Amino acid sequence: MNFFNISHRNQQRAFTLIELMVVILILAVLGGMGLGSYRKALMRNAYFEDIEKLSGAVSSLSNIAKTSGLLMNNKNQVLQRIDGNVKDNVNGETPVSVSGKTDTCLVWRLYKDNVVQAEGSLGSRYSNSINVTFSKGFKNGVSASPVSAYANQLKSGTCLSFYKKNKGDIHKVNVSEAPLYSIIFRQDGTPLYAGFIKFSTNENITKKQIQINIDKFGGVKVNDTVGM
């Protein structure tokens, strides 16, 4: 009788242990799924925060330009009177791709009279790749452009410049380094070139394509559409 009770209790313990292992396994699976969703949410929030910070900087360019000096390069050439180049630019350059997996990011800096007023980055806080497309008018250093002097060589004036960097060098933009693109504003608050900056990424972050539009009067509008 005692032997039967002992055996019965052992069977109960073994069955309870199996149940416990199953529960732990289920919790581990659910926890893994939850962790994946949590990481995606963190990346999504970081992505939108980065774009919101950049769009705020772009929106401030017109007002900052009105309180800055004449748009002048380091050769003392005034670039105010380039009216023929203020146009809505609908053509985009080849997208700039950055990714945490390749340890690259896009750094931007807002300059007023050659002094950094604000800075930020895109792609430094998440592993998924993002593509950033700029209007051709924002291409800097092109020989055909009257703004052949790089934006970071402006002696005075307002511009927002973009640099592709390694994540470890995010705060190491050299003052003589040529940016990939620059949005340059005159003292009257209008841009040298109107155009857009468009952002897209894979669906792990968002299906939305976000576009910052800058019109020839210096107005800024942000649009988002669901990518196909």
PDB file of C-alpha atoms in Angstrom:
ATOM      1  CA  MET A   1       0.000   0.000   0.000  1.00  0.00           C
ATOM      2  CA  ASN A   2       2.816   2.349   0.920  1.00  0.00           C
ATOM      3  CA  PHE A   3       4.751   1.283  -2.176  1.00  0.00           C
ATOM      4  CA  PHE A   4       1.739   2.093  -4.348  1.00  0.00           C
ATOM      5  CA  ASN A   5       1.412   5.536  -2.784  1.00  0.00           C
ATOM      6  CA  ILE A   6       5.100   6.304  -3.280  1.00  0.00           C
ATOM      7  CA  SER A   7       4.964   5.206  -6.926  1.00  0.00           C
ATOM      8  CA  HIS A   8       1.829   7.238  -7.460  1.00  0.00           C
ATOM      9  CA  ARG A   9       3.448  10.325  -5.978  1.00  0.00           C
ATOM     10  CA  ASN A  10       6.527   9.860  -8.181  1.00  0.00           C
ATOM     11  CA  GLN A  11       4.294   9.635 -11.251  1.00  0.00           C
ATOM     12  CA  GLN A  12       2.581  12.842 -10.200  1.00  0.00           C
ATOM     13  CA  ARG A  13       5.927  14.642  -9.769  1.00  0.00           C
ATOM     14  CA  ALA A  14       7.155  13.509 -13.191  1.00  0.00           C
ATOM     15  CA  PHE A  15       3.952  14.628 -14.866  1.00  0.00           C
ATOM     16  CA  THR A  16       4.145  18.024 -13.142  1.00  0.00           C
ATOM     17  CA  LEU A  17       7.761  18.478 -14.284  1.00  0.00           C
ATOM     18  CA  ILE A  18       6.803  17.797 -17.900  1.00  0.00           C
ATOM     19  CA  GLU A  19       3.988  20.325 -17.619  1.00  0.00           C
ATOM     20  CA  LEU A  20       6.414  22.884 -16.235  1.00  0.00           C
ATOM     21  CA  MET A  21       8.846  22.310 -19.105  1.00  0.00           C
ATOM     22  CA  VAL A  22       6.046  22.732 -21.650  1.00  0.00           C
ATOM     23  CA  VAL A  23       4.934  25.972 -20.008  1.00  0.00           C
ATOM     24  CA  ILE A  24       8.520  27.289 -20.000  1.00  0.00           C
ATOM     25  CA  LEU A  25       8.874  26.379 -23.670  1.00  0.00           C
ATOM     26  CA  ILE A  26       5.650  28.180 -24.578  1.00  0.00           C
ATOM     27  CA  LEU A  27       6.710  31.260 -22.601  1.00  0.00           C
ATOM     28  CA  ALA A  28      10.108  31.247 -24.348  1.00  0.00           C
ATOM     29  CA  VAL A  29       8.464  31.130 -27.779  1.00  0.00           C
ATOM     30  CA  LEU A  30       6.016  33.897 -26.890  1.00  0.00           C
ATOM     31  CA  GLY A  31       8.823  35.920 -25.353  1.00  0.00           C
ATOM     32  CA  GLY A  32      10.888  35.563 -28.525  1.00  0.00           C
ATOM     33  CA  MET A  33       7.968  36.724 -30.641  1.00  0.00           C
ATOM     34  CA  GLY A  34       7.363  39.643 -28.310  1.00  0.00           C
ATOM     35  CA  LEU A  35      11.046  40.627 -28.336  1.00  0.00           C
ATOM     36  CA  GLY A  36      11.038  40.676 -32.151  1.00  0.00           C
ATOM     37  CA  SER A  37       7.984  42.928 -32.204  1.00  0.00           C
ATOM     38  CA  TYR A  38       9.540  45.151 -29.548  1.00  0.00           C
ATOM     39  CA  ARG A  39      12.730  45.561 -31.592  1.00  0.00           C
ATOM     40  CA  LYS A  40      10.715  46.456 -34.688  1.00  0.00           C
ATOM     41  CA  ALA A  41       8.766  49.026 -32.684  1.00  0.00           C
ATOM     42  CA  LEU A  42      12.034  50.563 -31.427  1.00  0.00           C
ATOM     43  CA  MET A  43      13.414  50.787 -34.975  1.00  0.00           C
ATOM     44  CA  ARG A  44      10.170  52.264 -36.282  1.00  0.00           C
ATOM     45  CA  ASN A  45      10.111  54.916 -33.555  1.00  0.00           C
ATOM     46  CA  ALA A  46      13.784  55.791 -34.125  1.00  0.00           C
ATOM     47  CA  TYR A  47      13.199  56.072 -37.883  1.00  0.00           C
ATOM     48  CA  PHE A  48      10.272  58.468 -37.517  1.00  0.00           C
ATOM     49  CA  GLU A  49      12.051  60.474 -34.811  1.00  0.00           C
ATOM     50  CA  ASP A  50      15.088  60.944 -37.093  1.00  0.00           C
ATOM     51  CA  ILE A  51      12.938  62.123 -40.000  1.00  0.00           C
ATOM     52  CA  GLU A  52      10.905  64.416 -37.728  1.00  0.00           C
ATOM     53  CA  LYS A  53      14.096  66.036 -36.438  1.00  0.00           C
ATOM     54  CA  LEU A  54      15.378  66.532 -39.987  1.00  0.00           C
ATOM     55  CA  SER A  55      12.075  67.949 -41.253  1.00  0.00           C
ATOM     56  CA  GLY A  56      12.119  70.408 -38.338  1.00  0.00           C
ATOM     57  CA  ALA A  57      15.597  71.544 -39.344  1.00  0.00           C
ATOM     58  CA  VAL A  58      14.546  71.926 -42.993  1.00  0.00           C
ATOM     59  CA  SER A  59      11.476  73.927 -41.925  1.00  0.00           C
ATOM     60  CA  SER A  60      13.687  76.312 -39.949  1.00  0.00           C
ATOM     61  CA  LEU A  61      16.019  77.112 -42.855  1.00  0.00           C
ATOM     62  CA  SER A  62      13.964  79.989 -44.247  1.00  0.00           C
ATOM     63  CA  ASN A  63      13.750  81.885 -40.940  1.00  0.00           C
ATOM     64  CA  ILE A  64      17.394  81.223 -40.067  1.00  0.00           C
ATOM     65  CA  ALA A  65      18.494  82.474 -43.502  1.00  0.00           C
ATOM     66  CA  LYS A  66      16.707  85.790 -42.918  1.00  0.00           C
ATOM     67  CA  THR A  67      18.924  86.461 -39.898  1.00  0.00           C
ATOM     68  CA  SER A  68      22.188  85.268 -41.465  1.00  0.00           C
ATOM     69  CA  GLY A  69      24.742  87.107 -43.553  1.00  0.00           C
ATOM     70  CA  LEU A  70      24.839  87.300 -47.338  1.00  0.00           C
ATOM     71  CA  LEU A  71      25.230  83.974 -49.098  1.00  0.00           C
ATOM     72  CA  MET A  72      28.959  84.154 -49.780  1.00  0.00           C
ATOM     73  CA  ASN A  73      31.615  81.528 -50.405  1.00  0.00           C
ATOM     74  CA  ASN A  74      35.115  81.551 -48.980  1.00  0.00           C
ATOM     75  CA  LYS A  75      36.315  83.450 -52.051  1.00  0.00           C
ATOM     76  CA  ASN A  76      34.014  86.350 -51.101  1.00  0.00           C
ATOM     77  CA  GLN A  77      31.760  85.669 -54.102  1.00  0.00           C
ATOM     78  CA  VAL A  78      28.157  86.632 -53.333  1.00  0.00           C
ATOM     79  CA  LEU A  79      25.703  83.952 -54.448  1.00  0.00           C
ATOM     80  CA  GLN A  80      22.496  85.900 -53.833  1.00  0.00           C
ATOM     81  CA  ARG A  81      21.557  86.612 -57.419  1.00  0.00           C
ATOM     82  CA  ILE A  82      21.023  83.198 -58.969  1.00  0.00           C
ATOM     83  CA  ASP A  83      17.323  83.615 -59.638  1.00  0.00           C
ATOM     84  CA  GLY A  84      17.328  81.483 -62.748  1.00  0.00           C
ATOM     85  CA  ASN A  85      18.076  78.383 -60.705  1.00  0.00           C
ATOM     86  CA  VAL A  86      15.135  78.623 -58.324  1.00  0.00           C
ATOM     87  CA  LYS A  87      12.794  76.021 -59.716  1.00  0.00           C
ATOM     88  CA  ASP A  88      10.744  73.055 -58.636  1.00  0.00           C
ATOM     89  CA  ASN A  89      13.004  70.098 -59.275  1.00  0.00           C
ATOM     90  CA  VAL A  90      11.038  66.906 -59.915  1.00  0.00           C
ATOM     91  CA  ASN A  91      14.001  64.742 -60.863  1.00  0.00           C
ATOM     92  CA  GLY A  92      15.814  62.746 -58.217  1.00  0.00           C
ATOM     93  CA  GLU A  93      19.382  61.561 -57.906  1.00  0.00           C
ATOM     94  CA  THR A  94      20.267  57.890 -57.423  1.00  0.00           C
ATOM     95  CA  PRO A  95      19.101  57.043 -53.880  1.00  0.00           C
ATOM     96  CA  VAL A  96      21.693  57.096 -51.104  1.00  0.00           C
ATOM     97  CA  SER A  97      21.421  53.811 -49.185  1.00  0.00           C
ATOM     98  CA  VAL A  98      22.577  53.515 -45.583  1.00  0.00           C
ATOM     99  CA  SER A  99      22.256  50.604 -43.183  1.00  0.00           C
ATOM    100  CA  GLY A 100      23.261  49.596 -39.696  1.00  0.00           C
ATOM    101  CA  LYS A 101      24.234  46.224 -41.159  1.00  0.00           C
ATOM    102  CA  THR A 102      26.935  47.911 -43.255  1.00  0.00           C
ATOM    103  CA  ASP A 103      27.735  50.313 -40.412  1.00  0.00           C
ATOM    104  CA  THR A 104      26.835  53.396 -42.466  1.00  0.00           C
ATOM    105  CA  CYS A 105      24.569  56.353 -41.799  1.00  0.00           C
ATOM    106  CA  LEU A 106      23.686  59.726 -43.303  1.00  0.00           C
ATOM    107  CA  VAL A 107      24.791  62.670 -41.157  1.00  0.00           C
ATOM    108  CA  TRP A 108      23.289  66.140 -41.636  1.00  0.00           C
ATOM    109  CA  ARG A 109      24.404  69.524 -40.343  1.00  0.00           C
ATOM    110  CA  LEU A 110      22.655  72.885 -40.419  1.00  0.00           C
ATOM    111  CA  TYR A 111      25.099  75.779 -40.865  1.00  0.00           C
ATOM    112  CA  LYS A 112      24.513  79.488 -40.283  1.00  0.00           C
ATOM    113  CA  ASP A 113      27.447  81.696 -41.254  1.00  0.00           C
ATOM    114  CA  ASN A 114      29.671  78.615 -41.173  1.00  0.00           C
ATOM    115  CA  VAL A 115      28.691  77.708 -37.588  1.00  0.00           C
ATOM    116  CA  VAL A 116      26.799  74.453 -36.856  1.00  0.00           C
ATOM    117  CA  GLN A 117      23.312  75.213 -35.489  1.00  0.00           C
ATOM    118  CA  ALA A 118      21.909  71.659 -35.418  1.00  0.00           C
ATOM    119  CA  GLU A 119      22.870  68.164 -36.517  1.00  0.00           C
ATOM    120  CA  GLY A 120      21.455  64.671 -36.705  1.00  0.00           C
ATOM    121  CA  SER A 121      21.684  61.373 -38.535  1.00  0.00           C
ATOM    122  CA  LEU A 122      19.660  58.792 -40.417  1.00  0.00           C
ATOM    123  CA  GLY A 123      20.355  55.074 -40.059  1.00  0.00           C
ATOM    124  CA  SER A 124      22.603  55.188 -36.995  1.00  0.00           C
ATOM    125  CA  ARG A 125      20.040  53.699 -34.575  1.00  0.00           C
ATOM    126  CA  TYR A 126      18.624  50.747 -36.532  1.00  0.00           C
ATOM    127  CA  SER A 127      19.979  47.865 -38.569  1.00  0.00           C
ATOM    128  CA  ASN A 128      17.514  47.926 -41.453  1.00  0.00           C
ATOM    129  CA  SER A 129      18.577  49.781 -44.583  1.00  0.00           C
ATOM    130  CA  ILE A 130      16.937  53.034 -45.669  1.00  0.00           C
ATOM    131  CA  ASN A 131      17.070  54.808 -49.018  1.00  0.00           C
ATOM    132  CA  VAL A 132      17.207  58.597 -49.241  1.00  0.00           C
ATOM    133  CA  THR A 133      16.612  60.323 -52.588  1.00  0.00           C
ATOM    134  CA  PHE A 134      17.486  63.984 -53.154  1.00  0.00           C
ATOM    135  CA  SER A 135      16.468  66.334 -55.948  1.00  0.00           C
ATOM    136  CA  LYS A 136      19.196  66.909 -58.503  1.00  0.00           C
ATOM    137  CA  GLY A 137      19.293  70.582 -57.496  1.00  0.00           C
ATOM    138  CA  PHE A 138      20.650  69.596 -54.081  1.00  0.00           C
ATOM    139  CA  LYS A 139      23.641  67.886 -55.623  1.00  0.00           C
ATOM    140  CA  ASN A 140      26.639  69.896 -54.506  1.00  0.00           C
ATOM    141  CA  GLY A 141      29.954  70.575 -56.166  1.00  0.00           C
ATOM    142  CA  VAL A 142      28.688  69.881 -59.700  1.00  0.00           C
ATOM    143  CA  SER A 143      30.786  71.882 -62.140  1.00  0.00           C
ATOM    144  CA  ALA A 144      27.722  73.050 -64.041  1.00  0.00           C
ATOM    145  CA  SER A 145      26.239  74.524 -60.886  1.00  0.00           C
ATOM    146  CA  PRO A 146      26.869  78.172 -59.992  1.00  0.00           C
ATOM    147  CA  VAL A 147      27.196  76.922 -56.422  1.00  0.00           C
ATOM    148  CA  SER A 148      30.350  75.022 -57.294  1.00  0.00           C
ATOM    149  CA  ALA A 149      31.848  75.961 -53.922  1.00  0.00           C
ATOM    150  CA  TYR A 150      30.889  73.322 -51.393  1.00  0.00           C
ATOM    151  CA  ALA A 151      28.306  74.388 -48.858  1.00  0.00           C
ATOM    152  CA  ASN A 152      30.673  73.830 -45.951  1.00  0.00           C
ATOM    153  CA  GLN A 153      33.026  76.319 -47.626  1.00  0.00           C
ATOM    154  CA  LEU A 154      30.445  79.085 -47.419  1.00  0.00           C
ATOM    155  CA  LYS A 155      31.865  82.041 -45.539  1.00  0.00           C
ATOM    156  CA  SER A 156      28.362  83.198 -44.628  1.00  0.00           C
ATOM    157  CA  GLY A 157      24.795  82.189 -45.327  1.00  0.00           C
ATOM    158  CA  THR A 158      22.539  79.237 -44.434  1.00  0.00           C
ATOM    159  CA  CYS A 159      22.631  75.648 -45.649  1.00  0.00           C
ATOM    160  CA  LEU A 160      21.843  72.106 -44.566  1.00  0.00           C
ATOM    161  CA  SER A 161      24.445  69.587 -45.747  1.00  0.00           C
ATOM    162  CA  PHE A 162      24.470  65.777 -45.854  1.00  0.00           C
ATOM    163  CA  TYR A 163      27.428  63.404 -45.467  1.00  0.00           C
ATOM    164  CA  LYS A 164      27.618  59.617 -45.694  1.00  0.00           C
ATOM    165  CA  LYS A 165      29.645  58.340 -42.758  1.00  0.00           C
ATOM    166  CA  ASN A 166      30.467  55.221 -40.786  1.00  0.00           C
ATOM    167  CA  LYS A 167      28.446  55.024 -37.572  1.00  0.00           C
ATOM    168  CA  GLY A 168      31.612  55.347 -35.508  1.00  0.00           C
ATOM    169  CA  ASP A 169      32.440  58.640 -37.248  1.00  0.00           C
ATOM    170  CA  ILE A 170      29.010  60.215 -36.821  1.00  0.00           C
ATOM    171  CA  HIS A 171      30.449  63.272 -35.039  1.00  0.00           C
ATOM    172  CA  LYS A 172      33.642  63.470 -37.095  1.00  0.00           C
ATOM    173  CA  VAL A 173      32.581  65.562 -40.084  1.00  0.00           C
ATOM    174  CA  ASN A 174      35.684  67.425 -41.220  1.00  0.00           C
ATOM    175  CA  VAL A 175      35.181  71.142 -41.943  1.00  0.00           C
ATOM    176  CA  SER A 176      36.856  70.732 -45.333  1.00  0.00           C
ATOM    177  CA  GLU A 177      34.873  67.622 -46.256  1.00  0.00           C
ATOM    178  CA  ALA A 178      32.585  67.950 -49.259  1.00  0.00           C
ATOM    179  CA  PRO A 179      28.960  66.985 -48.560  1.00  0.00           C
ATOM    180  CA  LEU A 180      26.974  64.722 -50.864  1.00  0.00           C
ATOM    181  CA  TYR A 181      24.050  67.158 -51.001  1.00  0.00           C
ATOM    182  CA  SER A 182      23.223  70.612 -49.662  1.00  0.00           C
ATOM    183  CA  ILE A 183      20.045  72.654 -49.336  1.00  0.00           C
ATOM    184  CA  ILE A 184      21.172  76.281 -49.581  1.00  0.00           C
ATOM    185  CA  PHE A 185      19.035  79.304 -48.680  1.00  0.00           C
ATOM    186  CA  ARG A 186      19.387  82.988 -49.543  1.00  0.00           C
ATOM    187  CA  GLN A 187      19.098  85.834 -47.061  1.00  0.00           C
ATOM    188  CA  ASP A 188      15.532  86.540 -48.252  1.00  0.00           C
ATOM    189  CA  GLY A 189      14.470  83.079 -47.014  1.00  0.00           C
ATOM    190  CA  THR A 190      14.224  81.379 -50.422  1.00  0.00           C
ATOM    191  CA  PRO A 191      16.250  78.365 -51.573  1.00  0.00           C
ATOM    192  CA  LEU A 192      18.750  78.358 -54.399  1.00  0.00           C
ATOM    193  CA  TYR A 193      16.983  75.211 -55.587  1.00  0.00           C
ATOM    194  CA  ALA A 194      13.533  73.941 -54.738  1.00  0.00           C
ATOM    195  CA  GLY A 195      13.049  70.195 -54.560  1.00  0.00           C
ATOM    196  CA  PHE A 196      12.492  67.221 -52.273  1.00  0.00           C
ATOM    197  CA  ILE A 197      14.051  64.599 -50.005  1.00  0.00           C
ATOM    198  CA  LYS A 198      12.346  61.194 -50.122  1.00  0.00           C
ATOM    199  CA  PHE A 199      12.749  58.350 -47.619  1.00  0.00           C
ATOM    200  CA  SER A 200      11.872  54.678 -47.980  1.00  0.00           C
ATOM    201  CA  THR A 201      12.734  51.503 -46.101  1.00  0.00           C
ATOM    202  CA  ASN A 202      11.599  47.879 -45.905  1.00  0.00           C
ATOM    203  CA  GLU A 203       8.339  46.794 -44.320  1.00  0.00           C
ATOM    204  CA  ASN A 204      10.077  45.679 -41.115  1.00  0.00           C
ATOM    205  CA  ILE A 205      10.070  49.365 -40.178  1.00  0.00           C
ATOM    206  CA  THR A 206       7.239  50.841 -42.251  1.00  0.00           C
ATOM    207  CA  LYS A 207       5.658  50.648 -45.702  1.00  0.00           C
ATOM    208  CA  LYS A 208       5.261  54.419 -45.743  1.00  0.00           C
ATOM    209  CA  GLN A 209       7.367  56.541 -48.076  1.00  0.00           C
ATOM    210  CA  ILE A 210       7.962  59.970 -46.588  1.00  0.00           C
ATOM    211  CA  GLN A 211       8.833  63.026 -48.651  1.00  0.00           C
ATOM    212  CA  ILE A 212       9.941  66.502 -47.539  1.00  0.00           C
ATOM    213  CA  ASN A 213       9.064  69.069 -50.210  1.00  0.00           C
ATOM    214  CA  ILE A 214      10.691  72.513 -50.389  1.00  0.00           C
ATOM    215  CA  ASP A 215       9.023  75.020 -52.712  1.00  0.00           C
ATOM    216  CA  LYS A 216      10.681  77.985 -54.401  1.00  0.00           C
ATOM    217  CA  PHE A 217       9.363  80.360 -51.734  1.00  0.00           C
ATOM    218  CA  GLY A 218      11.012  78.385 -48.926  1.00  0.00           C
ATOM    219  CA  GLY A 219       7.847  76.650 -47.770  1.00  0.00           C
ATOM    220  CA  VAL A 220       8.170  73.094 -46.474  1.00  0.00           C
ATOM    221  CA  LYS A 221       5.559  70.327 -46.574  1.00  0.00           C
ATOM    222  CA  VAL A 222       5.897  66.710 -45.446  1.00  0.00           C
ATOM    223  CA  ASN A 223       3.881  64.005 -47.226  1.00  0.00           C
ATOM    224  CA  ASP A 224       3.681  60.265 -46.637  1.00  0.00           C
ATOM    225  CA  THR A 225       2.313  57.556 -48.885  1.00  0.00           C
ATOM    226  CA  VAL A 226       2.126  53.760 -48.605  1.00  0.00           C
ATOM    227  CA  GLY A 227       4.664  52.149 -50.899  1.00  0.00           C
ATOM    228  CA  MET A 228       3.551  49.569 -53.422  1.00  0.00           C
TER     229      MET A 228
END
